[in-house]
Amino acid sequence: MTTTETRLGQDVLVGIYRTAARILAFDETYRAQMMSGKFAGMYYSPRGQEFAAASVAAHLRRTDFVVTTYRGLHDQIAKGVPLRDLWAEYLGRAAGTCRGKGGPMHVTSPEHGLMVTTGVVGSGLPIANGLALAAKMRGTDQVTVVNFGDGASNIGAFHEALNLASLWQLPVIFVCQNNKWAEYTPLAGGTTVANIADRAAAYSMPGVTVDGNDPTVLCGAAGEAIERARGGGGPTLLEAVTYRFCGHYFGDQSEYIPAEELATANAADPIPIFRQRLLDEFGVAAAELDSIDEQAQKEVDDAAEWAFEQPLPQLSELTTDVYATETAR
């Protein structure tokens, strides 16, 4: 057991597992119901990347900010957005976080610190700078975490955001969830650096590459970056190397991914591996983990059942939140 693992403690690690269990239950239930034809829509599964979100969020306060992408279910749950609210929004119901108008690709829940879910690759990074700048100008110790994929690191907004965050020493942590595939393009097909975090040096900020599927390692690295940002030490580029188990979108058969590569990744599923580590290395009882798994599924089933009973938005919602003030006709 490393020093970092000792410092994290059993409670923190079990908490990370609990978050991952809720993400897994939500994702698998949602995909199963879509496959059964119960409902239809766009969905980008984060399966395989559960710990990339749960390990970082373990250090965040409710008042801290998170910006994520359309593949953001894990980040949304990890930040504490209630499952009922999420299910309702994903189903386009009026009880959702955005009253059913955002859907899976545009979830926001400011009261839980989830500020933006963006459907445009790379666009969340400049927004995160704005949130971090606001916190700095107010004199609070709030930090902002912005999650994005490896493909977004090739977008101009990535480089502009890192440059400005370093220049102004903003309390923002840029978390690249490197799942090895940018839509249909492998990492090496569009990126020349060995590690995304290597690009941090060009902007005079710390850059760290860690195993995003190992909560003990990622949680330790995230904690250091968040503590530094909260204390006025500026931004960090944190690369969490993980893998995308499902296709780019729901229905994508992943035919472009080598079968052996995908099989190897699935065999290294981080959730059962970490579950076994909790049993063997950290002395957590199997009954406790079984209870966490069962409770997660119950919470998801309850949220789904509740969401389906909620009404669709009223037609008046078409013009609500579009303009600051209504104009005369």
Short mmCIF file of C-alpha atoms in Angstrom, two decimals:
data_model
loop_
_atom_site.label_atom_id
_atom_site.label_comp_id
_atom_site.label_asym_id
_atom_site.label_seq_id
_atom_site.Cartn_x
_atom_site.Cartn_y
_atom_site.Cartn_z
CA MET A 1 0.00 0.00 0.00
CA THR A 2 1.48 3.34 -1.04
CA THR A 3 1.51 6.53 1.01
CA THR A 4 -1.20 7.98 -1.23
CA GLU A 5 -3.41 4.95 -0.70
CA THR A 6 -2.93 5.14 3.06
CA ARG A 7 -3.81 8.83 3.09
CA LEU A 8 -6.98 8.25 1.09
CA GLY A 9 -8.35 5.81 3.61
CA GLN A 10 -10.94 3.06 3.31
CA ASP A 11 -13.94 5.40 3.54
CA VAL A 12 -12.81 7.46 0.55
CA LEU A 13 -12.08 4.41 -1.56
CA VAL A 14 -15.40 2.78 -0.71
CA GLY A 15 -17.08 6.08 -1.55
CA ILE A 16 -15.42 6.04 -4.98
CA TYR A 17 -16.63 2.48 -5.51
CA ARG A 18 -20.17 3.51 -4.51
CA THR A 19 -20.13 6.29 -7.09
CA ALA A 20 -18.83 3.92 -9.77
CA ALA A 21 -21.55 1.40 -8.90
CA ARG A 22 -24.23 4.04 -9.40
CA ILE A 23 -22.73 5.07 -12.75
CA LEU A 24 -22.56 1.44 -13.88
CA ALA A 25 -26.13 0.68 -12.84
CA PHE A 26 -27.47 3.80 -14.56
CA ASP A 27 -25.56 3.20 -17.79
CA GLU A 28 -26.40 -0.48 -18.11
CA THR A 29 -30.06 0.06 -17.24
CA TYR A 30 -30.37 2.97 -19.65
CA ARG A 31 -28.75 1.08 -22.51
CA ALA A 32 -30.85 -2.03 -21.80
CA GLN A 33 -34.07 -0.03 -21.96
CA MET A 34 -33.00 1.65 -25.19
CA MET A 35 -32.18 -1.72 -26.73
CA SER A 36 -35.58 -3.04 -25.67
CA GLY A 37 -37.26 -0.21 -27.57
CA LYS A 38 -38.76 1.44 -24.49
CA PHE A 39 -37.48 4.81 -25.70
CA ALA A 40 -35.10 6.23 -28.30
CA GLY A 41 -32.54 9.00 -28.46
CA MET A 42 -28.86 9.87 -28.65
CA TYR A 43 -26.62 8.48 -25.93
CA TYR A 44 -22.85 8.32 -25.43
CA SER A 45 -21.94 5.65 -22.92
CA PRO A 46 -19.07 6.28 -20.45
CA ARG A 47 -18.75 2.55 -19.74
CA GLY A 48 -15.15 1.79 -18.80
CA GLN A 49 -14.46 5.36 -17.67
CA GLU A 50 -16.33 5.29 -14.34
CA PHE A 51 -13.27 5.88 -12.16
CA ALA A 52 -12.01 8.72 -14.35
CA ALA A 53 -14.94 10.68 -12.94
CA ALA A 54 -15.45 9.17 -9.49
CA SER A 55 -11.80 9.45 -8.40
CA VAL A 56 -11.55 13.16 -9.25
CA ALA A 57 -14.95 14.13 -7.86
CA ALA A 58 -14.06 12.54 -4.52
CA HIS A 59 -12.10 15.72 -3.73
CA LEU A 60 -14.71 18.23 -4.91
CA ARG A 61 -17.09 20.21 -2.76
CA ARG A 62 -20.70 20.84 -3.70
CA THR A 63 -19.78 24.48 -4.39
CA ASP A 64 -16.97 23.57 -6.81
CA PHE A 65 -17.68 23.62 -10.54
CA VAL A 66 -17.62 20.84 -13.14
CA VAL A 67 -17.85 21.17 -16.92
CA THR A 68 -18.27 18.01 -18.96
CA THR A 69 -19.07 16.70 -22.43
CA TYR A 70 -21.91 14.81 -24.09
CA ARG A 71 -20.26 11.59 -22.79
CA GLY A 72 -20.78 12.95 -19.32
CA LEU A 73 -23.13 10.69 -17.36
CA HIS A 74 -20.30 9.57 -15.07
CA ASP A 75 -19.25 13.17 -14.38
CA GLN A 76 -22.84 14.21 -13.71
CA ILE A 77 -23.45 11.42 -11.20
CA ALA A 78 -20.04 11.86 -9.58
CA LYS A 79 -20.76 15.56 -8.99
CA GLY A 80 -23.90 14.64 -7.11
CA VAL A 81 -26.76 15.33 -9.51
CA PRO A 82 -29.74 13.27 -8.21
CA LEU A 83 -30.54 10.19 -10.28
CA ARG A 84 -34.22 11.08 -10.57
CA ASP A 85 -33.35 14.48 -11.99
CA LEU A 86 -30.94 12.91 -14.47
CA TRP A 87 -33.32 10.22 -15.65
CA ALA A 88 -36.06 12.80 -16.16
CA GLU A 89 -33.77 15.04 -18.19
CA TYR A 90 -32.44 12.15 -20.25
CA LEU A 91 -36.04 11.23 -21.09
CA GLY A 92 -36.97 14.81 -21.93
CA ARG A 93 -39.38 15.19 -19.01
CA ALA A 94 -40.39 18.45 -17.37
CA ALA A 95 -38.98 17.32 -14.01
CA GLY A 96 -35.45 17.08 -15.43
CA THR A 97 -32.55 19.33 -14.54
CA CYS A 98 -33.27 21.49 -17.61
CA ARG A 99 -37.02 20.84 -17.63
CA GLY A 100 -36.51 18.28 -20.35
CA LYS A 101 -35.03 20.69 -22.89
CA GLY A 102 -31.39 19.70 -22.63
CA GLY A 103 -31.40 15.94 -22.80
CA PRO A 104 -28.30 13.79 -22.27
CA MET A 105 -26.02 16.15 -24.20
CA HIS A 106 -26.84 19.36 -22.33
CA VAL A 107 -27.40 18.56 -18.66
CA THR A 108 -26.81 21.37 -16.20
CA SER A 109 -27.46 21.47 -12.46
CA PRO A 110 -25.88 24.60 -10.95
CA GLU A 111 -27.13 23.78 -7.45
CA HIS A 112 -24.87 20.72 -7.54
CA GLY A 113 -21.99 22.49 -9.28
CA LEU A 114 -22.54 20.85 -12.67
CA MET A 115 -22.41 23.99 -14.76
CA VAL A 116 -22.27 22.81 -18.37
CA THR A 117 -22.58 19.65 -20.43
CA THR A 118 -21.52 20.62 -23.92
CA GLY A 119 -22.10 18.83 -27.19
CA VAL A 120 -19.29 20.66 -28.99
CA VAL A 121 -15.87 19.03 -28.74
CA GLY A 122 -13.39 21.19 -26.82
CA SER A 123 -15.84 24.00 -26.12
CA GLY A 124 -16.01 23.38 -22.40
CA LEU A 125 -12.42 24.43 -21.70
CA PRO A 126 -12.84 28.20 -22.26
CA ILE A 127 -16.11 28.05 -20.28
CA ALA A 128 -14.23 26.45 -17.39
CA ASN A 129 -11.77 29.33 -17.48
CA GLY A 130 -14.66 31.75 -17.13
CA LEU A 131 -15.99 29.92 -14.08
CA ALA A 132 -12.51 29.78 -12.54
CA LEU A 133 -11.92 33.47 -13.24
CA ALA A 134 -15.23 34.35 -11.57
CA ALA A 135 -14.23 32.40 -8.45
CA LYS A 136 -10.85 34.13 -8.38
CA MET A 137 -12.41 37.58 -8.76
CA ARG A 138 -14.88 36.84 -5.95
CA GLY A 139 -12.05 35.69 -3.72
CA THR A 140 -13.53 32.26 -3.02
CA ASP A 141 -11.54 29.04 -2.96
CA GLN A 142 -13.80 27.28 -5.45
CA VAL A 143 -12.09 25.20 -8.12
CA THR A 144 -13.29 24.20 -11.57
CA VAL A 145 -12.76 20.78 -13.14
CA VAL A 146 -13.30 20.47 -16.88
CA ASN A 147 -13.47 16.99 -18.39
CA PHE A 148 -12.77 16.29 -22.04
CA GLY A 149 -11.48 13.53 -24.31
CA ASP A 150 -8.14 13.05 -26.01
CA GLY A 151 -9.56 14.28 -29.31
CA ALA A 152 -10.37 17.65 -27.78
CA SER A 153 -6.69 18.22 -27.04
CA ASN A 154 -6.22 18.86 -30.77
CA ILE A 155 -8.83 21.62 -30.83
CA GLY A 156 -7.72 25.25 -30.78
CA ALA A 157 -9.86 25.96 -27.71
CA PHE A 158 -7.72 23.49 -25.72
CA HIS A 159 -4.53 25.41 -26.39
CA GLU A 160 -6.12 28.83 -25.93
CA ALA A 161 -7.68 27.77 -22.63
CA LEU A 162 -4.46 26.32 -21.21
CA ASN A 163 -2.50 29.38 -22.21
CA LEU A 164 -4.95 31.79 -20.58
CA ALA A 165 -5.39 29.67 -17.46
CA SER A 166 -1.64 29.66 -16.94
CA LEU A 167 -1.28 33.36 -17.69
CA TRP A 168 -3.96 34.28 -15.16
CA GLN A 169 -3.15 31.41 -12.75
CA LEU A 170 -6.75 30.26 -12.66
CA PRO A 171 -8.00 27.60 -10.22
CA VAL A 172 -8.92 25.11 -12.94
CA ILE A 173 -7.99 21.46 -13.44
CA PHE A 174 -8.05 20.26 -17.05
CA VAL A 175 -8.90 16.55 -16.89
CA CYS A 176 -8.31 14.69 -20.14
CA GLN A 177 -10.14 11.38 -19.97
CA ASN A 178 -7.98 9.72 -22.57
CA ASN A 179 -10.09 6.78 -23.74
CA LYS A 180 -7.79 6.13 -26.72
CA TRP A 181 -10.39 6.94 -29.38
CA ALA A 182 -11.44 10.33 -30.77
CA GLU A 183 -14.78 9.38 -32.32
CA TYR A 184 -13.53 6.80 -34.90
CA THR A 185 -9.85 7.80 -34.86
CA PRO A 186 -7.26 6.10 -32.63
CA LEU A 187 -5.09 8.36 -30.51
CA ALA A 188 -2.01 7.86 -32.69
CA GLY A 189 -4.02 8.75 -35.78
CA GLY A 190 -4.43 12.36 -34.73
CA THR A 191 -1.95 13.12 -31.97
CA THR A 192 1.84 13.12 -32.15
CA VAL A 193 2.74 13.37 -28.46
CA ALA A 194 3.09 10.21 -26.40
CA ASN A 195 1.02 11.68 -23.57
CA ILE A 196 -1.55 14.48 -23.70
CA ALA A 197 -0.15 15.81 -20.42
CA ASP A 198 3.18 16.47 -22.15
CA ARG A 199 1.54 19.51 -23.70
CA ALA A 200 1.32 21.19 -20.30
CA ALA A 201 4.99 22.15 -20.46
CA ALA A 202 4.26 24.56 -23.32
CA TYR A 203 1.96 26.50 -21.01
CA SER A 204 4.11 26.44 -17.86
CA MET A 205 1.76 24.31 -15.81
CA PRO A 206 2.10 20.88 -14.21
CA GLY A 207 1.15 17.98 -16.48
CA VAL A 208 0.48 14.54 -15.02
CA THR A 209 -0.38 11.26 -16.77
CA VAL A 210 -1.86 8.53 -14.57
CA ASP A 211 -3.82 5.30 -14.86
CA GLY A 212 -7.40 6.55 -14.98
CA ASN A 213 -8.71 3.08 -14.14
CA ASP A 214 -6.81 2.94 -10.83
CA PRO A 215 -8.72 5.00 -8.25
CA THR A 216 -5.88 4.98 -5.74
CA VAL A 217 -3.50 6.58 -8.21
CA LEU A 218 -5.90 8.98 -9.92
CA CYS A 219 -7.50 10.12 -6.68
CA GLY A 220 -4.09 10.97 -5.26
CA ALA A 221 -3.05 12.94 -8.33
CA ALA A 222 -6.40 14.74 -8.51
CA GLY A 223 -6.22 15.63 -4.84
CA GLU A 224 -2.84 17.29 -5.30
CA ALA A 225 -4.01 19.25 -8.33
CA ILE A 226 -7.23 20.39 -6.65
CA GLU A 227 -5.42 21.35 -3.45
CA ARG A 228 -2.89 23.38 -5.43
CA ALA A 229 -5.61 25.17 -7.39
CA ARG A 230 -7.64 25.86 -4.27
CA GLY A 231 -4.61 27.36 -2.60
CA GLY A 232 -3.84 29.74 -5.47
CA GLY A 233 -1.23 27.60 -7.20
CA GLY A 234 -2.88 27.71 -10.61
CA PRO A 235 -3.99 25.12 -13.16
CA THR A 236 -2.99 21.53 -13.87
CA LEU A 237 -3.38 19.30 -16.92
CA LEU A 238 -4.29 15.86 -15.57
CA GLU A 239 -4.46 13.00 -18.05
CA ALA A 240 -6.44 9.95 -16.90
CA VAL A 241 -5.70 7.08 -19.28
CA THR A 242 -8.75 4.86 -19.60
CA TYR A 243 -10.78 3.11 -22.32
CA ARG A 244 -14.15 3.42 -24.00
CA PHE A 245 -15.90 0.04 -23.88
CA CYS A 246 -18.84 1.03 -26.08
CA GLY A 247 -18.93 2.70 -29.46
CA HIS A 248 -18.77 6.42 -30.01
CA TYR A 249 -22.56 6.60 -29.72
CA PHE A 250 -25.34 4.18 -28.83
CA GLY A 251 -25.74 1.81 -31.77
CA ASP A 252 -22.15 2.16 -32.97
CA GLN A 253 -20.87 -1.41 -33.41
CA SER A 254 -17.21 -0.39 -32.97
CA GLU A 255 -16.19 -2.28 -36.12
CA TYR A 256 -13.25 0.09 -36.55
CA ILE A 257 -11.71 -1.01 -33.25
CA PRO A 258 -9.45 -4.09 -33.45
CA ALA A 259 -11.30 -6.98 -31.79
CA GLU A 260 -8.26 -8.03 -29.78
CA GLU A 261 -7.78 -4.52 -28.42
CA LEU A 262 -11.40 -4.26 -27.31
CA ALA A 263 -11.33 -7.73 -25.77
CA THR A 264 -8.19 -6.86 -23.79
CA ALA A 265 -9.80 -3.67 -22.50
CA ASN A 266 -12.98 -5.46 -21.45
CA ALA A 267 -10.95 -8.13 -19.68
CA ALA A 268 -9.36 -5.34 -17.63
CA ASP A 269 -12.73 -3.88 -16.58
CA PRO A 270 -11.72 -1.52 -13.75
CA ILE A 271 -14.83 -2.03 -11.59
CA PRO A 272 -14.45 -5.74 -10.73
CA ILE A 273 -10.70 -5.29 -10.47
CA PHE A 274 -11.04 -2.50 -7.93
CA ARG A 275 -13.78 -4.41 -6.11
CA GLN A 276 -11.37 -7.29 -5.60
CA ARG A 277 -8.67 -4.91 -4.41
CA LEU A 278 -11.04 -3.49 -1.82
CA LEU A 279 -11.57 -7.02 -0.55
CA ASP A 280 -7.95 -8.17 -0.66
CA GLU A 281 -5.91 -5.04 0.08
CA PHE A 282 -8.18 -2.75 2.06
CA GLY A 283 -10.15 -5.20 4.16
CA VAL A 284 -13.62 -4.23 2.98
CA ALA A 285 -16.24 -6.88 3.64
CA ALA A 286 -17.86 -8.54 0.63
CA ALA A 287 -21.27 -8.01 2.21
CA GLU A 288 -20.70 -4.25 2.26
CA LEU A 289 -19.83 -4.15 -1.44
CA ASP A 290 -22.77 -6.41 -2.28
CA SER A 291 -25.03 -3.99 -0.42
CA ILE A 292 -23.57 -1.04 -2.36
CA ASP A 293 -24.22 -2.80 -5.67
CA GLU A 294 -27.79 -3.69 -4.70
CA GLN A 295 -28.54 -0.20 -3.42
CA ALA A 296 -27.17 1.39 -6.59
CA GLN A 297 -29.47 -0.72 -8.75
CA LYS A 298 -32.46 0.07 -6.52
CA GLU A 299 -31.76 3.80 -6.79
CA VAL A 300 -31.50 3.59 -10.57
CA ASP A 301 -34.68 1.51 -10.91
CA ASP A 302 -36.54 3.96 -8.69
CA ALA A 303 -35.27 6.95 -10.69
CA ALA A 304 -36.24 5.37 -14.01
CA GLU A 305 -39.71 4.41 -12.84
CA TRP A 306 -40.27 7.88 -11.40
CA ALA A 307 -39.01 9.66 -14.52
CA PHE A 308 -41.34 7.76 -16.85
CA GLU A 309 -44.28 8.98 -14.79
CA GLN A 310 -43.32 12.64 -15.19
CA PRO A 311 -45.03 14.82 -17.82
CA LEU A 312 -43.42 16.17 -20.95
CA PRO A 313 -42.63 19.91 -21.08
CA GLN A 314 -45.45 22.33 -21.88
CA LEU A 315 -45.43 24.05 -25.27
CA SER A 316 -44.69 27.32 -23.47
CA GLU A 317 -41.22 25.96 -22.70
CA LEU A 318 -40.32 26.47 -26.37
CA THR A 319 -39.75 30.16 -25.72
CA THR A 320 -38.68 30.00 -22.08
CA ASP A 321 -34.94 30.57 -21.49
CA VAL A 322 -34.51 31.70 -25.09
CA TYR A 323 -34.54 35.44 -24.53
CA ALA A 324 -33.76 37.42 -21.37
CA THR A 325 -37.01 39.34 -21.81
CA GLU A 326 -40.02 38.68 -23.98
CA THR A 327 -40.50 41.02 -26.91
CA ALA A 328 -43.83 42.41 -28.00
CA ARG A 329 -45.40 40.76 -31.02
#
